[in-house]
Structure formats: structure tokens, C-alpha cells
XYZ file of C-alpha atoms in Angstrom:
293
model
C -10.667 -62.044 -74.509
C -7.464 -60.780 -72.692
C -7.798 -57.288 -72.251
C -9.027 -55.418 -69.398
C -9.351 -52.251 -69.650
C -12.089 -49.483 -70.357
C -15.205 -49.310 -68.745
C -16.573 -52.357 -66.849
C -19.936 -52.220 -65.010
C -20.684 -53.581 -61.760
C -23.905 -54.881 -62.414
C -27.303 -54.998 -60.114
C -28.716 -57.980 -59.358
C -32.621 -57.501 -60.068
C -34.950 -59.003 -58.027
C -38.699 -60.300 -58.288
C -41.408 -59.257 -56.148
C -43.059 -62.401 -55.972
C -42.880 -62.220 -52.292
C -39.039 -63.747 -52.058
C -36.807 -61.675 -54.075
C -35.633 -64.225 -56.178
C -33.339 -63.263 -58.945
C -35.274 -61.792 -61.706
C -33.350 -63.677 -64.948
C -35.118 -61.648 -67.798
C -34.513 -58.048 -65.776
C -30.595 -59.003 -65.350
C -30.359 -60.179 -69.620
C -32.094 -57.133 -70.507
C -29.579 -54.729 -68.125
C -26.774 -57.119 -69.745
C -27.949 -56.165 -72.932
C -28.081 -52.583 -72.378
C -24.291 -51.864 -71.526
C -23.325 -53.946 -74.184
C -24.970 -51.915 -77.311
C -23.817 -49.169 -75.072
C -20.360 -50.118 -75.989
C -19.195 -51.056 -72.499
C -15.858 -53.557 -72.337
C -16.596 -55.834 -69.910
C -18.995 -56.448 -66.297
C -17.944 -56.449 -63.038
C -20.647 -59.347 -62.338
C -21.992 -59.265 -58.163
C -19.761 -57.311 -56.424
C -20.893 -55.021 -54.291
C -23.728 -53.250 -56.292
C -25.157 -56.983 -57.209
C -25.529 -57.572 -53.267
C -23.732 -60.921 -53.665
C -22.851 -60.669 -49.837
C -26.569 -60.987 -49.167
C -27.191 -63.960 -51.915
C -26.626 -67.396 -51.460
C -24.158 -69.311 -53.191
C -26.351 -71.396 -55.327
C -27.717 -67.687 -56.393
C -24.264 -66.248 -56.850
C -23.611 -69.638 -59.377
C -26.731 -68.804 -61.320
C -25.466 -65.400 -62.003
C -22.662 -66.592 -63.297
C -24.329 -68.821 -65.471
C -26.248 -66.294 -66.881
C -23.999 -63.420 -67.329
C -21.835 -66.415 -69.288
C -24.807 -67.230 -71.314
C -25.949 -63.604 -72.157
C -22.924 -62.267 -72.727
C -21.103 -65.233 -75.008
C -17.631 -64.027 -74.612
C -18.581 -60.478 -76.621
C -17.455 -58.784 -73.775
C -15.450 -59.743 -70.854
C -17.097 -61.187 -67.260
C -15.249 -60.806 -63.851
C -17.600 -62.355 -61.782
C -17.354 -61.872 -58.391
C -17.024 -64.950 -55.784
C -15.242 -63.599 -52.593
C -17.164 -65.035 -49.395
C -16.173 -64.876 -45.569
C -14.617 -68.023 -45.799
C -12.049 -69.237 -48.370
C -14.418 -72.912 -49.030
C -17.120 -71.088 -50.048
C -15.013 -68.714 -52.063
C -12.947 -71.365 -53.466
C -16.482 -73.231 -54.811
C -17.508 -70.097 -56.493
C -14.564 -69.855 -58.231
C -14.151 -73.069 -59.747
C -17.996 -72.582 -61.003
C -17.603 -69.711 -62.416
C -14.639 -70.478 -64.417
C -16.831 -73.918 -65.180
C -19.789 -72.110 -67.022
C -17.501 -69.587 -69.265
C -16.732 -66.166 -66.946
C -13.404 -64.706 -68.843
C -11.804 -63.610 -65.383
C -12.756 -63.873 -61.513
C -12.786 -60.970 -58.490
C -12.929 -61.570 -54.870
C -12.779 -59.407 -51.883
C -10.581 -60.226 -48.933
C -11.602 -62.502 -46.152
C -13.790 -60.114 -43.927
C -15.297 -59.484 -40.355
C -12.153 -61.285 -38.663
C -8.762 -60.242 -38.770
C -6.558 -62.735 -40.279
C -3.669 -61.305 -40.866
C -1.421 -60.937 -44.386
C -0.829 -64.266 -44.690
C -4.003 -65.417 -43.728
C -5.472 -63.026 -46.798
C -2.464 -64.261 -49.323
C -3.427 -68.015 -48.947
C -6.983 -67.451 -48.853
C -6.253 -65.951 -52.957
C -3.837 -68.742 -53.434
C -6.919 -71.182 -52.867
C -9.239 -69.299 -54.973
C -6.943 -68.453 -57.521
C -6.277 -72.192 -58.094
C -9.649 -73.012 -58.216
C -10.545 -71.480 -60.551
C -7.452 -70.632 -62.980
C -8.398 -68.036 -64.219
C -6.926 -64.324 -64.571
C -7.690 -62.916 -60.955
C -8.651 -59.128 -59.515
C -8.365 -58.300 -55.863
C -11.227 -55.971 -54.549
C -9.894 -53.682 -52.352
C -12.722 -51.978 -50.618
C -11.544 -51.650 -46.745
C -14.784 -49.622 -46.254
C -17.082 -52.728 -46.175
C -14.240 -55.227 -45.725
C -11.814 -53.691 -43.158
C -9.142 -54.846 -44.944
C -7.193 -52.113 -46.658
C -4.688 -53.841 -49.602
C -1.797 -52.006 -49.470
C 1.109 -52.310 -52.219
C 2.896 -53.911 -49.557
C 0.213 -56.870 -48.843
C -0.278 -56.261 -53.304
C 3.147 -57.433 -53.066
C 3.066 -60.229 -50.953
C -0.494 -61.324 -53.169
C 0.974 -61.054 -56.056
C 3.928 -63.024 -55.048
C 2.031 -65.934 -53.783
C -0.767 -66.108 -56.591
C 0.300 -66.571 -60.281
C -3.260 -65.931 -61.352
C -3.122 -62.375 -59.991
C -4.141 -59.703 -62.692
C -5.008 -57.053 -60.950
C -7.409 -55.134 -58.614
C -10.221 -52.930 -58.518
C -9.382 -49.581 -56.073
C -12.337 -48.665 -54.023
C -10.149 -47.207 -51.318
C -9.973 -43.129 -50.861
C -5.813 -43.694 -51.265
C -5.976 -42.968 -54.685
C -2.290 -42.409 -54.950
C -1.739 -46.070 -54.714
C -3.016 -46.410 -58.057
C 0.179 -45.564 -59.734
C 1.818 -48.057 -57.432
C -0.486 -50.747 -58.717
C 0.115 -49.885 -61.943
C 4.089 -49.823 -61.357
C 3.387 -53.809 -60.011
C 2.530 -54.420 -63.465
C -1.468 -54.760 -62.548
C -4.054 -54.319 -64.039
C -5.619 -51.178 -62.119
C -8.962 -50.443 -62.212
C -10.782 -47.277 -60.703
C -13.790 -48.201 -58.406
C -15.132 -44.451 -58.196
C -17.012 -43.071 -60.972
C -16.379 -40.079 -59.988
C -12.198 -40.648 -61.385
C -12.195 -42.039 -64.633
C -10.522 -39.125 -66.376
C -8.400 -38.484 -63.102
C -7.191 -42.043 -62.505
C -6.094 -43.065 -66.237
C -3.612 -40.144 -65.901
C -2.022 -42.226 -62.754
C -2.084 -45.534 -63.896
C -5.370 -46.907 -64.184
C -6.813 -49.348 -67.044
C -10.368 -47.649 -66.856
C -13.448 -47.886 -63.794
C -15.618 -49.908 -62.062
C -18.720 -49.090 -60.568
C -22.775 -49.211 -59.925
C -23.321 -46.008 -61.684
C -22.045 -46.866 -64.857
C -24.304 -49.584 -65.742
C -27.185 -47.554 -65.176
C -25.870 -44.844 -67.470
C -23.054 -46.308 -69.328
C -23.361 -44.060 -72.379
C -21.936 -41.291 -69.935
C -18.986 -43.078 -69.152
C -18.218 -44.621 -72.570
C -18.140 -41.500 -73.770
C -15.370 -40.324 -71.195
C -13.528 -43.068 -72.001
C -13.875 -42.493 -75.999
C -12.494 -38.629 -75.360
C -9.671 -40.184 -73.517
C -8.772 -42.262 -76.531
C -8.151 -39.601 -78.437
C -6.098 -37.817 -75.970
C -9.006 -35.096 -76.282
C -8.634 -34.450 -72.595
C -10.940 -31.269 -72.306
C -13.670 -33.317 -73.824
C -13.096 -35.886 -70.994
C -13.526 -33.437 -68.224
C -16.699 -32.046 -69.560
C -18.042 -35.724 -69.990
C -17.097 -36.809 -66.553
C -18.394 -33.615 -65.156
C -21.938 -34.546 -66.243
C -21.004 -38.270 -65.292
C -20.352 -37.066 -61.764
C -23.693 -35.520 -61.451
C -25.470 -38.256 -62.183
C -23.653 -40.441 -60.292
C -24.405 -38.538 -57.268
C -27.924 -38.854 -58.408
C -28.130 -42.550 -58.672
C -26.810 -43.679 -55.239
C -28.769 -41.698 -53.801
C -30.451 -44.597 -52.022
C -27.772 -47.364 -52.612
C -28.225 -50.078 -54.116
C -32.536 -49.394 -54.537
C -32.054 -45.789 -56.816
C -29.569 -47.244 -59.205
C -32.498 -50.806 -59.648
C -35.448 -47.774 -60.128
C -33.659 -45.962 -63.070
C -32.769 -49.128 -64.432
C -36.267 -50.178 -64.003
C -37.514 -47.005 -66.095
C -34.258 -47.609 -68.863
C -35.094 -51.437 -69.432
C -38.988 -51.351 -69.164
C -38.961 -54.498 -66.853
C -39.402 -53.518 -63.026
C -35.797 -54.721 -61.748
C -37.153 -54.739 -57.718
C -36.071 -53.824 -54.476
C -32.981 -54.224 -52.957
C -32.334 -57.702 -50.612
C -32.616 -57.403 -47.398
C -31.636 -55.622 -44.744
C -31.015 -53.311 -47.812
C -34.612 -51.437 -46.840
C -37.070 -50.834 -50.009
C -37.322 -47.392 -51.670
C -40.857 -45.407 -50.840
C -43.318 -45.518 -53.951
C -42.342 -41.201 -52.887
C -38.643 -41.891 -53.423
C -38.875 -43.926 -56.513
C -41.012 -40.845 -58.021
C -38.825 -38.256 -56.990
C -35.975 -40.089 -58.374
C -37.198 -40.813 -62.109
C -38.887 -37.378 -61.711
C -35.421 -35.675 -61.159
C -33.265 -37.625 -64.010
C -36.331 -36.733 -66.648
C -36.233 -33.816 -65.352
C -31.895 -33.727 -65.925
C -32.441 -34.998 -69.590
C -30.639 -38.269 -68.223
C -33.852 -40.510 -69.181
């Protein structure tokens, strides 16, 4: 596959609760499984709502593996290998694109500063390791780093694999710039989808959609067929449930996925903290209660 665009899921990594956390493999298939008969067009594989910060790399690799197996190229994979340091990144990378991902996302060298150039040939060494297309992750929020057009520029520039980004930052306006570099935009609020295709962007990423991605799919659909009242209504609803299902990020969106799937997708990894058996009621009481499940 060679298109991105549409609606891409950044998918939870469940967990066990056999005292370790481990990954759970037949929780993560069945969620897999889920957004694709949902008619979702691709995963955003551990990012940011599948903890991968807080996973080791050997458990980022299996992830890979099995989003590669599950999915058999139906739909595309970006699976996610940024790390602190550009080794560790740079290993991920050439795994992934090893055991069959279609594409590979990475966010920015974090907790130091090291400068533009420092952030340009750390996705130079990633990008050739892996050879694959390539999506930036700009999400200055967790990373501090804030990926301007002009440091896009400079990327883009210095790594031929570059195909684009996924915007978490609250400068949404850069999206049509993005766009005008010829990437491959995407959305990473779930809250935009029928905003941001009207400035440029190929479709969203997020937690919320994989949990839901009927809601979403459905926005996108309306937008297809330029039936752009239909859109607003759908994202309207979208929006509320979003809200709904970060409530206590990244633990809410594993409990409603846990009640959609049937299989008990666990808590959060720590220093994520656990949701209360209290919260987990009042959460799947409130969505039933919302006609969302």
C-alpha cells in the first residue's frame, strides 16, 4: 500500500495482569481486528496511546511483529520507533521495516535540547535504517520539541524517506503549510477531522478513534462525498465521546475497549496509575448510558 490518508488509529497497547504487565497478544489482535471491519485505513502502531515510551525495545519489536502479522498488508502500519537516543531508534526502525510494517513514525529526540541539526540527523539515521516511507511526530507537549515548517524544511531536505507528519501541536495553521511542503499531513486531534481536511490534512490520528472508529469512519465517509453538514454532525458526536474516553488517559480508552472486545485489555504501564474498579464503572456506565456501547 501507498496511500495515507483517512483515518488511522493510534492503537493501545493491552496489557496482562499476571502481575507484570506484559503485552497481552490476543487483546491487541482482537482491537486490530476491530478497526479493521470497522473500515479504518491504516494504524498508527505505539505512539503515544500504545505507551511505547514506557516499553522496552524488545516489547516495542514484538508489536511490530504482530501488528505485521495481524494485519497482512490489508491495511497500512506506521509503527512507531522514536526513542531518546537515535541507536535505539535507529534499531527499531530497521526491525520494523524487517517483519512487514508499510511505513515508520518517530518522535524527535527528547528531554535534551539538541538543536535543528541535531534533530535532522537523528531522522537521517532512522530514515536509512529502515527505508521506508517516514512520518515525523510532532507533539512538543510531551517532547519539547515543536517542528516548525522551518525545521519541516530543513527535515525534509536532509531525509529522502520523509512522507510526512502527524500534527499534535495546538498551531493548527501549520497544517496547510505542511500540506504546501508536499507532506503527507495528518491531524493528531480527534476533535479536527472535518476542520483540518479543509486546510490540508490527509485525515487523523489519535487514541480515541480506535476505541470508537465507526464514529470517525463515518466523518470521514461524509467528507467523501463533499456532504459537509453530515460531517459536522458526525464529528460533533465524535467529539463527545472523545472527551469521554480520555478521561483517564491512556486507562479509560483500555476499559471501553475492554467492554467492545470482550477480552480485559489491562491497566495502563507504569507510572501511568491504574483506574479504580469506581472509575472503570462509571466509565462503561456513562457510554451505555450515551448509546456509544
Amino acid at each position: 500500500m501507498t496511500a495515507f490518508a483517512g483515518v488511522y488509529p493510534a492503537l493501545i497497547t493491552p496489557m496482562t495482569h499476571d502481575g507484570e504487565g506484559s503485552l497481552n497478544e490476543e487483546a491487541f489482535r482482537a482491537v486490530i481486528e476491530l478497526n479493521i471491519r470497522a473500515g479504518v485505513h491504516g494504524f498508527w502502531v505505539a505512539g503515544g496511546s500504545g505507551e511505547s515510551v514506557y516499553l522496552t525495545e524488545l516489547e516495542n519489536n514484538r508489536i511490530a511483529e504482530i501488528a505485521a502479522d495481524q494485519n497482512q498488508g490489508r491495511i497500512n502500519n506506521i509503527m512507531h520507533v522514536g526513542a531518546a537516543n537515535t541507536a535505539q531508534a535507529a534499531r527499531q526502525a530497521e526491525h520494523a521495516a524487517r517483519v512487514g510494517v508499510e511505513a515508520i513514525c518517530a518522535v524527535p529526540p527528547f528531554f535534551y535540547g539538541v538543536g535543528d541539526e541535531g534533530v535532522v540527523e537523528y531522522y537521517r539515521t532512522v530514515g536509512e535504517a529502515a527505508d521506508l516511507p517516514l512520518f515525523a511526530y510532532n507533539l512538543p507537549s510531551a517532547t519539547n520539541v515543536e517542528i516548525t515548517p522551518e525545521l519541516m524544511q530543513k527535515i525534509q531536505d536532509g531525509v529522502p524517506q520523509l512522507r510526512g507528519l502527524k500534527h499534535s501541536s495546538p498551531v493548527t495553521d501549520r497544517i496547510r503549510s505542511f500540506a504546501d511542503m508536499g507532506l503527507d499531513c495528518f491531524t493528531g486531534n480527534g476533535h479536527l477531522l472535518a476542520a483540518a481536511v479543509h486546510i490540508g490534512a490527509v485525515g487523523v490520528i489519535d487514541g480515541p478513534p480506535g476505541v470508537m472508529p465507526e464514529m470517525w469512519v463515518k466523518i470521514w465517509d461524509h467528507i467523501q462525498t463533499k456532504d459537509y453538514s453530515g460531517a459536522a454532525a458526525a464529528q460533533a458526536e465524535a467529539s463527545r465521546f472523545h472527551s469521554h474516553a480520555v478521561t483517564h488517559f491512556p486507562g479509560s480508552m483500555k476499559a471501553l475497549l475492554s467492554e467492545r472486545v470482550g477480552i480485559d485489555c489491562g491497566d495502563p504501564r507504569p507510572p501511568f496509575l491504574p483506574l479504580t474498579e469506581g472509575e472503570k464503572t462509571l466509565l462503561i456506565r456513562e457510554a451505555k448510558d450515551q448509546g456509544w456501547l
